[in-house]
Coordinates of C-alpha atoms in Angstrom, one line a residue:
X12 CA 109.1 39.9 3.2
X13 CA 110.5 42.6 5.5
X14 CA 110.7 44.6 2.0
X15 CA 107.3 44.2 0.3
X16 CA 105.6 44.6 3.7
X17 CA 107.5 48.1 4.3
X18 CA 106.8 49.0 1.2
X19 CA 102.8 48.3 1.7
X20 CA 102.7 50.9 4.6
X21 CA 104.9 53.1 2.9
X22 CA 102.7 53.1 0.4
X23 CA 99.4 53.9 2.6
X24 CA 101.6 56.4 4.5
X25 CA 102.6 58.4 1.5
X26 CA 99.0 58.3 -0.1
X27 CA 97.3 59.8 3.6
X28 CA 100.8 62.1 4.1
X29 CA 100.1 62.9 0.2
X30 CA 96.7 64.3 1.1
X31 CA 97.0 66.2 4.1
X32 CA 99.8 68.0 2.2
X33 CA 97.6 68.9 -0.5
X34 CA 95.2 70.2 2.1
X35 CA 97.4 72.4 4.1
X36 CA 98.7 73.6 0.0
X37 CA 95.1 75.3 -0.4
X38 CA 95.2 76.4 3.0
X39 CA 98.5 78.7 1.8
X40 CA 96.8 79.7 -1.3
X41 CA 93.3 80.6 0.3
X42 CA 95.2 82.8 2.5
X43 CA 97.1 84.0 -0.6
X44 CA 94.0 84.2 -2.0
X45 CA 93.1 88.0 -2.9
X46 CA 89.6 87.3 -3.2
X47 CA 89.5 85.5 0.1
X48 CA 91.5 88.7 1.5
X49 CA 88.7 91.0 0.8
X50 CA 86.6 89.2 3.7
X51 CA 88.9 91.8 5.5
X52 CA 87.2 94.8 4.1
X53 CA 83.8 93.4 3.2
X54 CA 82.5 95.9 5.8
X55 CA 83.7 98.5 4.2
X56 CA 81.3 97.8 1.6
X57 CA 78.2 99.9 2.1
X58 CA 75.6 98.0 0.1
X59 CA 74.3 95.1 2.5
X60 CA 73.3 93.1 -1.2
X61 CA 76.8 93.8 -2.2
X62 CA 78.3 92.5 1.0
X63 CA 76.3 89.5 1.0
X64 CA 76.9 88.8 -2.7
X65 CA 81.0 89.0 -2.1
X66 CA 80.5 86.6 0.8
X67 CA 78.4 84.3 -1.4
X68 CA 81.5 84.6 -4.1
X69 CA 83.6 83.3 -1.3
X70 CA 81.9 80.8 0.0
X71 CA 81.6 79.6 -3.4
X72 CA 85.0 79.1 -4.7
X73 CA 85.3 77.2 -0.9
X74 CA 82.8 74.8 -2.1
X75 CA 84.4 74.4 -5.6
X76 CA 88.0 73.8 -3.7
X77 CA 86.6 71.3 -1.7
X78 CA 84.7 69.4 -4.4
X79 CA 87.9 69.1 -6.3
X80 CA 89.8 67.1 -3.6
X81 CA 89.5 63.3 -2.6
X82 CA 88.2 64.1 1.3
X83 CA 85.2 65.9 2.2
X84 CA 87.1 68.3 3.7
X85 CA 85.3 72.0 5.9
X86 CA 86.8 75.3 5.2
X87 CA 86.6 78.3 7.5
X88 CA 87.5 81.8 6.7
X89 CA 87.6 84.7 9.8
X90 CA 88.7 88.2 9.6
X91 CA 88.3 88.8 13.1
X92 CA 89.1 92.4 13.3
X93 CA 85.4 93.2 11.3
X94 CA 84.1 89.3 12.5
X95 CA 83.4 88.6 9.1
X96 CA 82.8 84.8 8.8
X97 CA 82.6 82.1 5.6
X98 CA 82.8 78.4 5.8
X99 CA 82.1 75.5 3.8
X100 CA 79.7 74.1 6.8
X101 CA 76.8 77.2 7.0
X102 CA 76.0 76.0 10.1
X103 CA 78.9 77.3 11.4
X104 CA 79.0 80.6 13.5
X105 CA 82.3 82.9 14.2
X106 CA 83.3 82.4 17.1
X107 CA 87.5 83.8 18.2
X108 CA 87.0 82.1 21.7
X109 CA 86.8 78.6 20.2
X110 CA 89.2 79.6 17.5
X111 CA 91.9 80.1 20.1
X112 CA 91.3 76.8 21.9
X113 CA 91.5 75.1 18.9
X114 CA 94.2 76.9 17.8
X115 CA 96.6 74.8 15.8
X116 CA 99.6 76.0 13.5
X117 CA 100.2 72.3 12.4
X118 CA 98.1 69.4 12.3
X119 CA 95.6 68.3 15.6
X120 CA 93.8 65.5 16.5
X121 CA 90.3 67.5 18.7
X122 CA 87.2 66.7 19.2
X123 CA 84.9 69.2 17.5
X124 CA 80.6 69.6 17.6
X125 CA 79.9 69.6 13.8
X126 CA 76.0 70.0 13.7
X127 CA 75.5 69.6 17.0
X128 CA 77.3 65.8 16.9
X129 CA 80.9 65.6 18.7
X130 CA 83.4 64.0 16.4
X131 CA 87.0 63.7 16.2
X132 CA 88.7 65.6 13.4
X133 CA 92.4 67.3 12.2
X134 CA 92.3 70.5 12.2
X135 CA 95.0 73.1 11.0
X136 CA 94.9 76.7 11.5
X137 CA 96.9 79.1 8.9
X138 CA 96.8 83.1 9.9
X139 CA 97.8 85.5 8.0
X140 CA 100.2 87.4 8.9
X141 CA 101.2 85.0 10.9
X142 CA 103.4 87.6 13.5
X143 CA 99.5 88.0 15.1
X144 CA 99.7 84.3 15.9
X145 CA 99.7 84.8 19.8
X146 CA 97.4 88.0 19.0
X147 CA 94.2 86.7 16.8
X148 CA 92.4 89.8 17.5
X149 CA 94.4 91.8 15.4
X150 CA 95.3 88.8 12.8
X151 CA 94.0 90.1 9.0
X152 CA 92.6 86.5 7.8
X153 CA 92.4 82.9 9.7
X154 CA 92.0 80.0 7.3
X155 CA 90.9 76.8 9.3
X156 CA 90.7 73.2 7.5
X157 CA 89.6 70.6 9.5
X158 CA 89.0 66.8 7.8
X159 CA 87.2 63.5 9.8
X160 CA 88.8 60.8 11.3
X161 CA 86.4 59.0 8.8
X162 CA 88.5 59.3 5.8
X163 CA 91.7 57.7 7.1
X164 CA 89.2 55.1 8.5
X165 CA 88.5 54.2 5.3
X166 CA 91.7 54.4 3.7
X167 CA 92.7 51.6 6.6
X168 CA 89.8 50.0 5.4
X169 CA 90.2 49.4 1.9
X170 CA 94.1 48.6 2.5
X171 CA 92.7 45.5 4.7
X172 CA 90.3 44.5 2.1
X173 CA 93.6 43.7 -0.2
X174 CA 94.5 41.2 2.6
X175 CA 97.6 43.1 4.0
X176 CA 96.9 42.8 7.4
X177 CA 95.4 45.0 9.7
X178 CA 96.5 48.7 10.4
X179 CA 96.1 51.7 12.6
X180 CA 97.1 54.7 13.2
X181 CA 99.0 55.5 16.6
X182 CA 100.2 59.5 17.8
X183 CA 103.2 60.0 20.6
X184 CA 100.2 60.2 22.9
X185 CA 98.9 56.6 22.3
X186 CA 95.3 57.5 20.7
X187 CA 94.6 55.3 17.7
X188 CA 92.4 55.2 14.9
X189 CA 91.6 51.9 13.9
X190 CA 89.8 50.3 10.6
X191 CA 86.5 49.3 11.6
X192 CA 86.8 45.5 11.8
X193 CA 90.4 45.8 13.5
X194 CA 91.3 43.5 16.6
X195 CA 91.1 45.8 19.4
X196 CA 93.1 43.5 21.9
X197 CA 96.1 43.4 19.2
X198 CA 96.1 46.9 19.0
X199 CA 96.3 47.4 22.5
X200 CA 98.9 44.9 23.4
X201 CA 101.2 46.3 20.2
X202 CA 100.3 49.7 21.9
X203 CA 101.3 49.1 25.1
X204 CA 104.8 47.3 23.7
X205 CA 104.9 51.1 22.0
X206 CA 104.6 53.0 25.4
X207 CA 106.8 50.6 27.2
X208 CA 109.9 51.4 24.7
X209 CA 109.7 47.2 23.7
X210 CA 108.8 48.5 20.3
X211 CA 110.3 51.6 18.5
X212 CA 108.1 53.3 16.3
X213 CA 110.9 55.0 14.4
X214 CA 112.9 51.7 13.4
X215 CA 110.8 50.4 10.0
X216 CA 109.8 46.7 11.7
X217 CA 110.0 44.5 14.1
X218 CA 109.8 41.0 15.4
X219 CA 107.8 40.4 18.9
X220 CA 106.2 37.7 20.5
X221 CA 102.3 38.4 21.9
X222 CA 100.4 35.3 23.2
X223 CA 103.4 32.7 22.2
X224 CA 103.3 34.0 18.3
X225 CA 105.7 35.9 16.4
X226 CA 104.1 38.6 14.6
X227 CA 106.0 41.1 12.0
X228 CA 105.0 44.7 13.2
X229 CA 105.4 47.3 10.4
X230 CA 105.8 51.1 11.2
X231 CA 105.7 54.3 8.8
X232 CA 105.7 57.7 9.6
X233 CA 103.2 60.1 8.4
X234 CA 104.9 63.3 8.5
X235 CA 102.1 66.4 8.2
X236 CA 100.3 64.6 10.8
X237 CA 103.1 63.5 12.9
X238 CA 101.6 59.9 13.6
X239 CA 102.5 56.7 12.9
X240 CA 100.7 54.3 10.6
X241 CA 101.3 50.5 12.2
X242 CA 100.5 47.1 10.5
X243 CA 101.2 44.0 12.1
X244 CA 100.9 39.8 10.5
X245 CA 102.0 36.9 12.3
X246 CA 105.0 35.2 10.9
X247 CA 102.8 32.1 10.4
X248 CA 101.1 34.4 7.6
X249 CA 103.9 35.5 6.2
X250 CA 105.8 32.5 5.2
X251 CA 103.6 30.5 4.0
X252 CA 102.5 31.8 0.6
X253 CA 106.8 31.7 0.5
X254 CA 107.0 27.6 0.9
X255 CA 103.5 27.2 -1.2
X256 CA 105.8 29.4 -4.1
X257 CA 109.0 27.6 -3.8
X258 CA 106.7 23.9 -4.1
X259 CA 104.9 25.5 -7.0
X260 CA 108.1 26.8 -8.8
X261 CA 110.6 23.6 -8.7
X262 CA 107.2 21.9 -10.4
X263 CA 106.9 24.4 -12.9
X264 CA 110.7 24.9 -13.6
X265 CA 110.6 21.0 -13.9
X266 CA 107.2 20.7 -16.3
X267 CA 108.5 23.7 -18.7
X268 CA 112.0 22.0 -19.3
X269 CA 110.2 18.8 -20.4
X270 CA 107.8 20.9 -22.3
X271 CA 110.1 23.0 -23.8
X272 CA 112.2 20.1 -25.3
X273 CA 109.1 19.2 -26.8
X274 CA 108.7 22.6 -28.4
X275 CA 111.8 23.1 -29.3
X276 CA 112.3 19.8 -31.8
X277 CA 108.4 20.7 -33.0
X278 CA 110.1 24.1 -34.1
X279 CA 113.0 22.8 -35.8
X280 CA 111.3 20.5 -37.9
X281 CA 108.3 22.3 -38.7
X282 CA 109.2 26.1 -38.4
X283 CA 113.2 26.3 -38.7
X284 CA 113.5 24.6 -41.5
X285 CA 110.8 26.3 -44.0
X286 CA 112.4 29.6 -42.4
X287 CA 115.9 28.6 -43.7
X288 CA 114.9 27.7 -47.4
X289 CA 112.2 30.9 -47.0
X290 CA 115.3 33.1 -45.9
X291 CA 118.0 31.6 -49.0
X292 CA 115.1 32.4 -51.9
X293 CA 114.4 35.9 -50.4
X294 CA 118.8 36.7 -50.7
X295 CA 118.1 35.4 -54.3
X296 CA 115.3 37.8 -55.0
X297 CA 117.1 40.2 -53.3
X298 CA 120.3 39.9 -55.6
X299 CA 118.2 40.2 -58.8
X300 CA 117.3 36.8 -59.5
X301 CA 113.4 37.2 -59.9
X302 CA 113.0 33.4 -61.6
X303 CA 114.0 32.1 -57.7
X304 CA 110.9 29.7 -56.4
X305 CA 110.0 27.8 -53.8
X306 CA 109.0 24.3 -55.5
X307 CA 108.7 22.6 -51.8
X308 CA 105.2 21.9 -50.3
X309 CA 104.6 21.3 -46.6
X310 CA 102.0 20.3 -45.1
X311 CA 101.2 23.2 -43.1
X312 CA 100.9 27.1 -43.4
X313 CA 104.2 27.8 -44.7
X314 CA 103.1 26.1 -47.7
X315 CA 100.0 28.8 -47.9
X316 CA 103.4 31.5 -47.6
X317 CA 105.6 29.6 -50.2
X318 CA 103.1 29.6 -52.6
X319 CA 102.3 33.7 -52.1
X320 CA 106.0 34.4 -52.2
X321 CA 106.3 32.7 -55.7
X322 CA 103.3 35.3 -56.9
X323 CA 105.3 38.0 -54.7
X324 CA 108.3 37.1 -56.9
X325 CA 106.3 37.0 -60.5
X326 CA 104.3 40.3 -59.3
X327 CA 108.1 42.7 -58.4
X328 CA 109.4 42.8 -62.0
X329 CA 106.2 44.0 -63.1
X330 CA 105.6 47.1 -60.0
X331 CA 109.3 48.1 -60.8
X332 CA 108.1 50.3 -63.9
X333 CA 105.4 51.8 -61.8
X334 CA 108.3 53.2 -58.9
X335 CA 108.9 56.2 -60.4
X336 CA 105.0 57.5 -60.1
X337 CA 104.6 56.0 -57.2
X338 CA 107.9 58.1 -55.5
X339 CA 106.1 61.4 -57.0
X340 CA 103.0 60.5 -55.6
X341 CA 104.9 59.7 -52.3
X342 CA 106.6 63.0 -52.5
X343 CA 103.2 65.0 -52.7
X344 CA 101.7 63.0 -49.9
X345 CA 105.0 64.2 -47.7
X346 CA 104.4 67.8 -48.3
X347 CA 100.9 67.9 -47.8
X348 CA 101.4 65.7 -44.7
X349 CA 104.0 68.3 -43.3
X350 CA 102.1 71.2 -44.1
X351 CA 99.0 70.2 -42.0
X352 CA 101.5 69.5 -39.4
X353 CA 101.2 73.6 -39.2
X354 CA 98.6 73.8 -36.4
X355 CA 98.2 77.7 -34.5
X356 CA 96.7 76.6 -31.2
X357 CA 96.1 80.4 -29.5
X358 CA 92.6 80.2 -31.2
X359 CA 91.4 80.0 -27.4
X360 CA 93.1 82.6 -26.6
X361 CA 92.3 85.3 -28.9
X362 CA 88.9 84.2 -28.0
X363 CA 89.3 84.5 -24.3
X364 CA 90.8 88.1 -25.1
X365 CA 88.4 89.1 -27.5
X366 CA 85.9 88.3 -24.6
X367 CA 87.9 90.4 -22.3
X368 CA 87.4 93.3 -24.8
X369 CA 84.2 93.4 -25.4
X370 CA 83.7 93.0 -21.8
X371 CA 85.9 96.6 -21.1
X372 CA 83.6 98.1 -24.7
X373 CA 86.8 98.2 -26.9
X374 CA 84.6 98.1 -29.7
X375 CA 87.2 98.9 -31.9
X376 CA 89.8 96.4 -30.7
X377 CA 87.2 93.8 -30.8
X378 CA 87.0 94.7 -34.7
X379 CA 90.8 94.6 -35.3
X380 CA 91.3 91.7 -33.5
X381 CA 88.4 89.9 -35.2
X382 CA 89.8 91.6 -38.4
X383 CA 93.3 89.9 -38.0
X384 CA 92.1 86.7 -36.9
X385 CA 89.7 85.7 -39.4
X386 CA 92.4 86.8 -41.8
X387 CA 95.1 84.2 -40.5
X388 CA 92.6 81.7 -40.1
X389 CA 91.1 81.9 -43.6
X390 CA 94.8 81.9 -44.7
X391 CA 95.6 79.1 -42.7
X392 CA 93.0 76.8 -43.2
X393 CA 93.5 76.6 -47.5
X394 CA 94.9 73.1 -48.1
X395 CA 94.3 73.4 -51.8
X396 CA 97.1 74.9 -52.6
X397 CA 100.9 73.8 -50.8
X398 CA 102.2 77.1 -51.5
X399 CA 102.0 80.9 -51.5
X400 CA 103.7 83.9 -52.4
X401 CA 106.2 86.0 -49.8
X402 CA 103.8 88.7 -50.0
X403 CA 100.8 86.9 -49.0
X404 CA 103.0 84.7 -46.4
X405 CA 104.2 88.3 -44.9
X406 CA 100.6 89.7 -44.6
X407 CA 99.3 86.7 -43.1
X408 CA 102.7 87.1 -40.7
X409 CA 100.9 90.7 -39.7
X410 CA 98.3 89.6 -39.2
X411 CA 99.6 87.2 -36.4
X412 CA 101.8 89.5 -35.2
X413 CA 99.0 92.1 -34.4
X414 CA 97.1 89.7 -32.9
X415 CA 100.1 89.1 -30.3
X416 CA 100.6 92.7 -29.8
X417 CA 97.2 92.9 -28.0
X418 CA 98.6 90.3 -25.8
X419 CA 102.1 91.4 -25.4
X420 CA 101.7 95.5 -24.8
X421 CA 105.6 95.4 -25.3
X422 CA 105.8 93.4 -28.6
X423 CA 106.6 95.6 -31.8
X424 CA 108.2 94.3 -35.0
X425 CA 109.6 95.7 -39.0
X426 CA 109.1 94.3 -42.2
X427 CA 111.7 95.3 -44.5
X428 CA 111.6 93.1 -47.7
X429 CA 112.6 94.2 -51.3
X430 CA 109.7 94.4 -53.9
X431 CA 111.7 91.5 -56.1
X432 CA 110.7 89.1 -53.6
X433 CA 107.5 89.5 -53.0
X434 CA 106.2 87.5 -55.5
X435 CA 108.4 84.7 -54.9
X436 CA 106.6 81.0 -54.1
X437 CA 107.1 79.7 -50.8
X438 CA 105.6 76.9 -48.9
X439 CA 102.7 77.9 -47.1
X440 CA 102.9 78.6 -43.3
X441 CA 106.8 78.7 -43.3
X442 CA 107.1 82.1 -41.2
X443 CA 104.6 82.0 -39.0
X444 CA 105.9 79.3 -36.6
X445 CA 109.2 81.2 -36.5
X446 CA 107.9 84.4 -35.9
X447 CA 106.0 81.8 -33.2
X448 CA 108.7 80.8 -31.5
X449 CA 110.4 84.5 -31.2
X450 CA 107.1 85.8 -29.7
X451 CA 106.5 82.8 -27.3
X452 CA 110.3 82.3 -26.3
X453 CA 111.6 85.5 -26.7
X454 CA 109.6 88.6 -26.3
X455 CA 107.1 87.5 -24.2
X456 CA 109.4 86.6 -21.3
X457 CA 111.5 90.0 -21.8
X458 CA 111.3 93.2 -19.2
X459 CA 112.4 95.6 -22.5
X460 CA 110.8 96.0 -25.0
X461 CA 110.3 93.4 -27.8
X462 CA 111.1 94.5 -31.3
X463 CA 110.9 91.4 -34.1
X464 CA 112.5 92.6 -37.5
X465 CA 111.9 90.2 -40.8
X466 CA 114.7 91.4 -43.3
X467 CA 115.1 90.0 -46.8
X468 CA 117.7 90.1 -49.7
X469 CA 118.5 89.1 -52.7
X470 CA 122.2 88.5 -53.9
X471 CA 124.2 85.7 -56.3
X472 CA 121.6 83.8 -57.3
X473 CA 120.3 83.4 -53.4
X474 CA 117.3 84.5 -51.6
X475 CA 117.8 84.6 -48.0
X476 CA 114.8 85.6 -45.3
X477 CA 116.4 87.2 -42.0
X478 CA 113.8 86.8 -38.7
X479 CA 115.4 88.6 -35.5
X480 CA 114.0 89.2 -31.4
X481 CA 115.8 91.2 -28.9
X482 CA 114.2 88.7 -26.5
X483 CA 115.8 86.8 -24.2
X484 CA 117.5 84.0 -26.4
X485 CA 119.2 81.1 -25.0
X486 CA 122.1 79.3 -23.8
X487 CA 124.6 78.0 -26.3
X488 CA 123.6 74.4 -24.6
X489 CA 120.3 74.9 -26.0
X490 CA 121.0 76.4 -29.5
X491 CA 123.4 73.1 -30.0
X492 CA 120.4 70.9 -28.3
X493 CA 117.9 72.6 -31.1
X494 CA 120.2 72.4 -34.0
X495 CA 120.7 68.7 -33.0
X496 CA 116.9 68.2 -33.0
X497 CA 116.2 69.5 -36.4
X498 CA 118.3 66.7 -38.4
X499 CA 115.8 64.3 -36.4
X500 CA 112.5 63.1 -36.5
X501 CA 110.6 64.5 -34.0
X502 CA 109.3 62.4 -31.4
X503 CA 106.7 63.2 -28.4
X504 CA 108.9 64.9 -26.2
X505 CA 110.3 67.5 -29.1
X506 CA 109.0 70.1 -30.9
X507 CA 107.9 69.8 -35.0
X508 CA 107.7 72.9 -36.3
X509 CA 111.4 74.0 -37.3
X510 CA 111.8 70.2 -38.4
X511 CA 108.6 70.6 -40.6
X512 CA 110.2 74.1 -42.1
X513 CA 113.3 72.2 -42.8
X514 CA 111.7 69.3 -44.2
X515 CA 109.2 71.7 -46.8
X516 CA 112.3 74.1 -47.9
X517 CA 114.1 70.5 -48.9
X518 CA 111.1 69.4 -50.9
X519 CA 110.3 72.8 -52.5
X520 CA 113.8 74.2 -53.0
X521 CA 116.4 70.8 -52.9
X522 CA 119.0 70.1 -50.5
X523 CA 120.9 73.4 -50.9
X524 CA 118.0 75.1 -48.9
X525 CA 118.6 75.8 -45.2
X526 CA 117.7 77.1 -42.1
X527 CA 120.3 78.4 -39.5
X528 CA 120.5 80.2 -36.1
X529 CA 122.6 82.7 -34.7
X530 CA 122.9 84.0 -31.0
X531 CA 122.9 88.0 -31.0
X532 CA 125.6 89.8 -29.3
X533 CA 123.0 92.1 -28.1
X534 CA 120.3 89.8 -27.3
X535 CA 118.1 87.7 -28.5
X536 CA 117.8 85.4 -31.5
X537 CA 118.3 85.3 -35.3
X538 CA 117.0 82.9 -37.9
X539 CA 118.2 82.6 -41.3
X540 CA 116.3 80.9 -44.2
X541 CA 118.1 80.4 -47.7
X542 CA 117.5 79.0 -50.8
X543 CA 118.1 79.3 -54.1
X544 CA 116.5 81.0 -56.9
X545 CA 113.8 79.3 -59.3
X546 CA 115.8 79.4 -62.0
X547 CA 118.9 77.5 -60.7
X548 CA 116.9 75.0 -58.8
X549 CA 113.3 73.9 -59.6
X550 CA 111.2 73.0 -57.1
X551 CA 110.3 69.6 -56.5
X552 CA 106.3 70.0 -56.4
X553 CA 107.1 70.8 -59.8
X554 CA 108.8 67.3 -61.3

């Protein structure tokens, strides 16, 4: 009981500690913020619509910050050295003098006049740079975040409702904060065990006798704050659900033994024996014997499943001749299932940047990119047809490949393919995910830059498609880890695409086809399809 009531408060603890981190996080990144850091040289600004606009920006994303999080929470900004001033509360004024006796670099428990109404609060101040801490005249930006007491009141609040006792909040000091139906003369005398050292705050709980009754007092600390959340229950309280349990558990242990006897010779006769003669006719049927029957008849379902096993049994020798078809038809369905598998997701993206281009009147960016994308994506979206030729695979690769260059200023890439090949059949949508992959993985994360080369050849009876990155490759770790992971189905937490290129070279090309990877001695990553030719191995969409 110790335990579970520990692990209550803990619970409440971490949930209030949880969101007073998150609060003092934004604090960092408001200051961070360089929008917010502009409030420094909004006077500089000579336009007074201008200024007022920025400010309105400002205050803006305050209000958007503070609408995201689970307390109503105020948000100041001050630049003191031009007294520029934004907060969430526009009935604030600036004012340094009440900044500096408020001043808190961590967390305080003040009374502050919100409206004109006195309340108590936590306030946090965050300055920037924070050397000018003992000098906020000459401080760039002061991000205050202040929360009421009224939120953790309500947190206590709806912990009581669950029936798990009574808490409060208690500081070093002794203040509290207390739920709003809380016993005040409990609190008090727990308090004043607190101050008078009979109770440790630090030690997780304790036993102690108030008014002739033991009572289980519970402590947690809450960290950011630097109080201590306290829960007390009288012993009475807590052991009695335990000796109503252990009554109701010796009667239930005691009524399920005699009930599952019961069960257990209904089962036998009625399920486990049907299951036994079900279970020798099946290893019949399953050793060739399609005359085996069931001739018995219960009384009860399993004579409704006899009866359809004997048609089960009539209806196999007669779907054997159809298994061929059927496995065709199943092999079609596969490839068209892993084709569709093939899903580009940086539609949003180009989007986004054609936006961006239009925006900066790169008309003719905004062409080439809208060029090369509805390109790929009328390529990509035929299903008709499960495959293509190199040459048409390597212009929609271009295509793609453009499109990333307006993303990645640092991307190039070569195509050096002999004409032979060009007008060999592929499956659709089998470079693109590699060339993916080198772009996402490789290229985009390297300083140098990125060159992507796609090499083929023709030689003994093989065709064999090269594509290398200089990028930053990987760790041999990882190269084993994704070798592993393409001889298995993929699950949630692994990628499909290389498994859905091996799978659709072994249903166009058989099982000599591959797909290998090589770490490059001078950086980067190389991938090797191969296959053979038409003539020495048909492909399977053609049986």
């Amino acid at each position: 009981m110790h335990s579970l009531k520990q692990k209550d408060i803990t619970y409440l603890a971490s949930e209030i500690d949880k969101s007073v981190t998150t609060l003092s996080s934004l604090g960092f990144l408001l200051s961070e913020d360089i929008h917010i850091q502009q409030l420094q040289t909004l006077h500089l600004i000579e336009s007074a619509y201008e200024r007022n606009d920025e400010r309105l920006r400002i205050m803006e994303r305050l209000r958007l910050l503070n609408v995201s999080q689970r307390w109503d929470t105020q948000y100041s900004i001050l630049a003191p050295e031009n007294q520029e001033f934004v907060s969430t509360n526009t009935y604030l004024t600036y004012n340094l003098d009440t900044v500096k006796s408020l001043l808190a670099p961590t967390w305080r428990y003040e009374e502050m006049t919100i409206q004109n109404f006195k309340q108590q609060r936590f306030v946090r101040h965050i300055v920037k740079p924070k050397s000018k801490l003992a000098n906020l005249e000459k401080a760039g930006i002061i991000v205050e975040i202040s929360f009421p007491e009224e939120h953790i009141i309500k947190d206590l609040d709806a912990f009581k409702e669950t029936g798990k006792g009574d808490p409060f909040l208690m500081d070093p000091e002794g203040r509290t904060i207390r739920n709003k139906n809380a016993d005040k003369e409990m609190i008090a005398a727990i308090g004043g065990l607190i101050q008078s050292s009979e109770l440790h705050p630090k030690s997780s709980n304790q036993i102690v006798k108030i008014d002739d009754s033991d009572y289980l007092v519970t402590f947690a600390h809450i960290e950011t704050l630097n109080w201590y959340l306290v829960d007390y229950m009288p012993i009475e309280d807590v052991l009695q659900p335990i000796v109503k349990s252990q009554v109701l558990f010796y009667g239930s242990v005691a009524l399920l033994l005699i009930m599952s006897l019961l069960a257990g010779y209904l089962l036998y006769r009625n399920v486990q024996r049907p299951i036994g003669l079900l279970i020798r006719n099946v290893k019949r049927l399953q050793e060739g014997n399609y005359a085996a029957r069931i001739t018995v008849n219960p009384k009860n379902e399993f004579g409704y499943l006899f009866e359809r096993f004997n048609d089960m049994a009539a209806e196999t020798e007669r779907l054997i001749g159809k298994v061929y078809v059927e496995e065709l038809r199943r092999r079609e369905a596969n490839v068209k299932q892993l084709q569709s598998q093939i899903n580009p997701h940086f539609l949003y993206n180009c989007f986004a940047l054609i936006r961006s281009l239009a925006r900066l009147d790169k008309k003719e960016s905004v062409m080439t990119m809208s060029m090369h994308l509805s390109k790929y994506y009328r390529y990509t979206t035929r299903v008709e047809k499960l495959t293509a030729t190199l040459k048409e695979e390597l212009q929609l690769l271009e295509s793609y490949l453009e499109i990333q260059r307006f993303h990645i200023q640092h991307l190039n890439y070569a195509i050096d393919v002999p004409e032979a090949m060009l007008e060999l059949e592929i499956p659709r949508l089998l470079l693109q995910p590699i060339a993916e992959n080198a772009v996402l993985h490789g290229i985009e994360r390297f300083d140098g830059d990125g060159l992507i080369t796609i090499t083929g050849t023709m030689a003994g009876g093989w065709n064999t498609l090269v594509i290398e990155d200089n990028g930053v490759g990987m760790t041999d770790e990882a190269l084993q880890k994704l070798e592993r992971d393409l001889m298995n189905t993929p699950d949630d937490n692994t990628g499909c695409a290389l498994w859905n290129i091996r799978q659709r070279m072994l249903f166009q090309f058989g099982p000599e086809a591959s797909i290998r990877f090589r770490l490059r001695p001078e950086g980067g990553v190389s991938v090797q399809l191969e296959w053979p030719d038409s003539d020495q191995n048909q492909p399977r969409g053609a049986e």
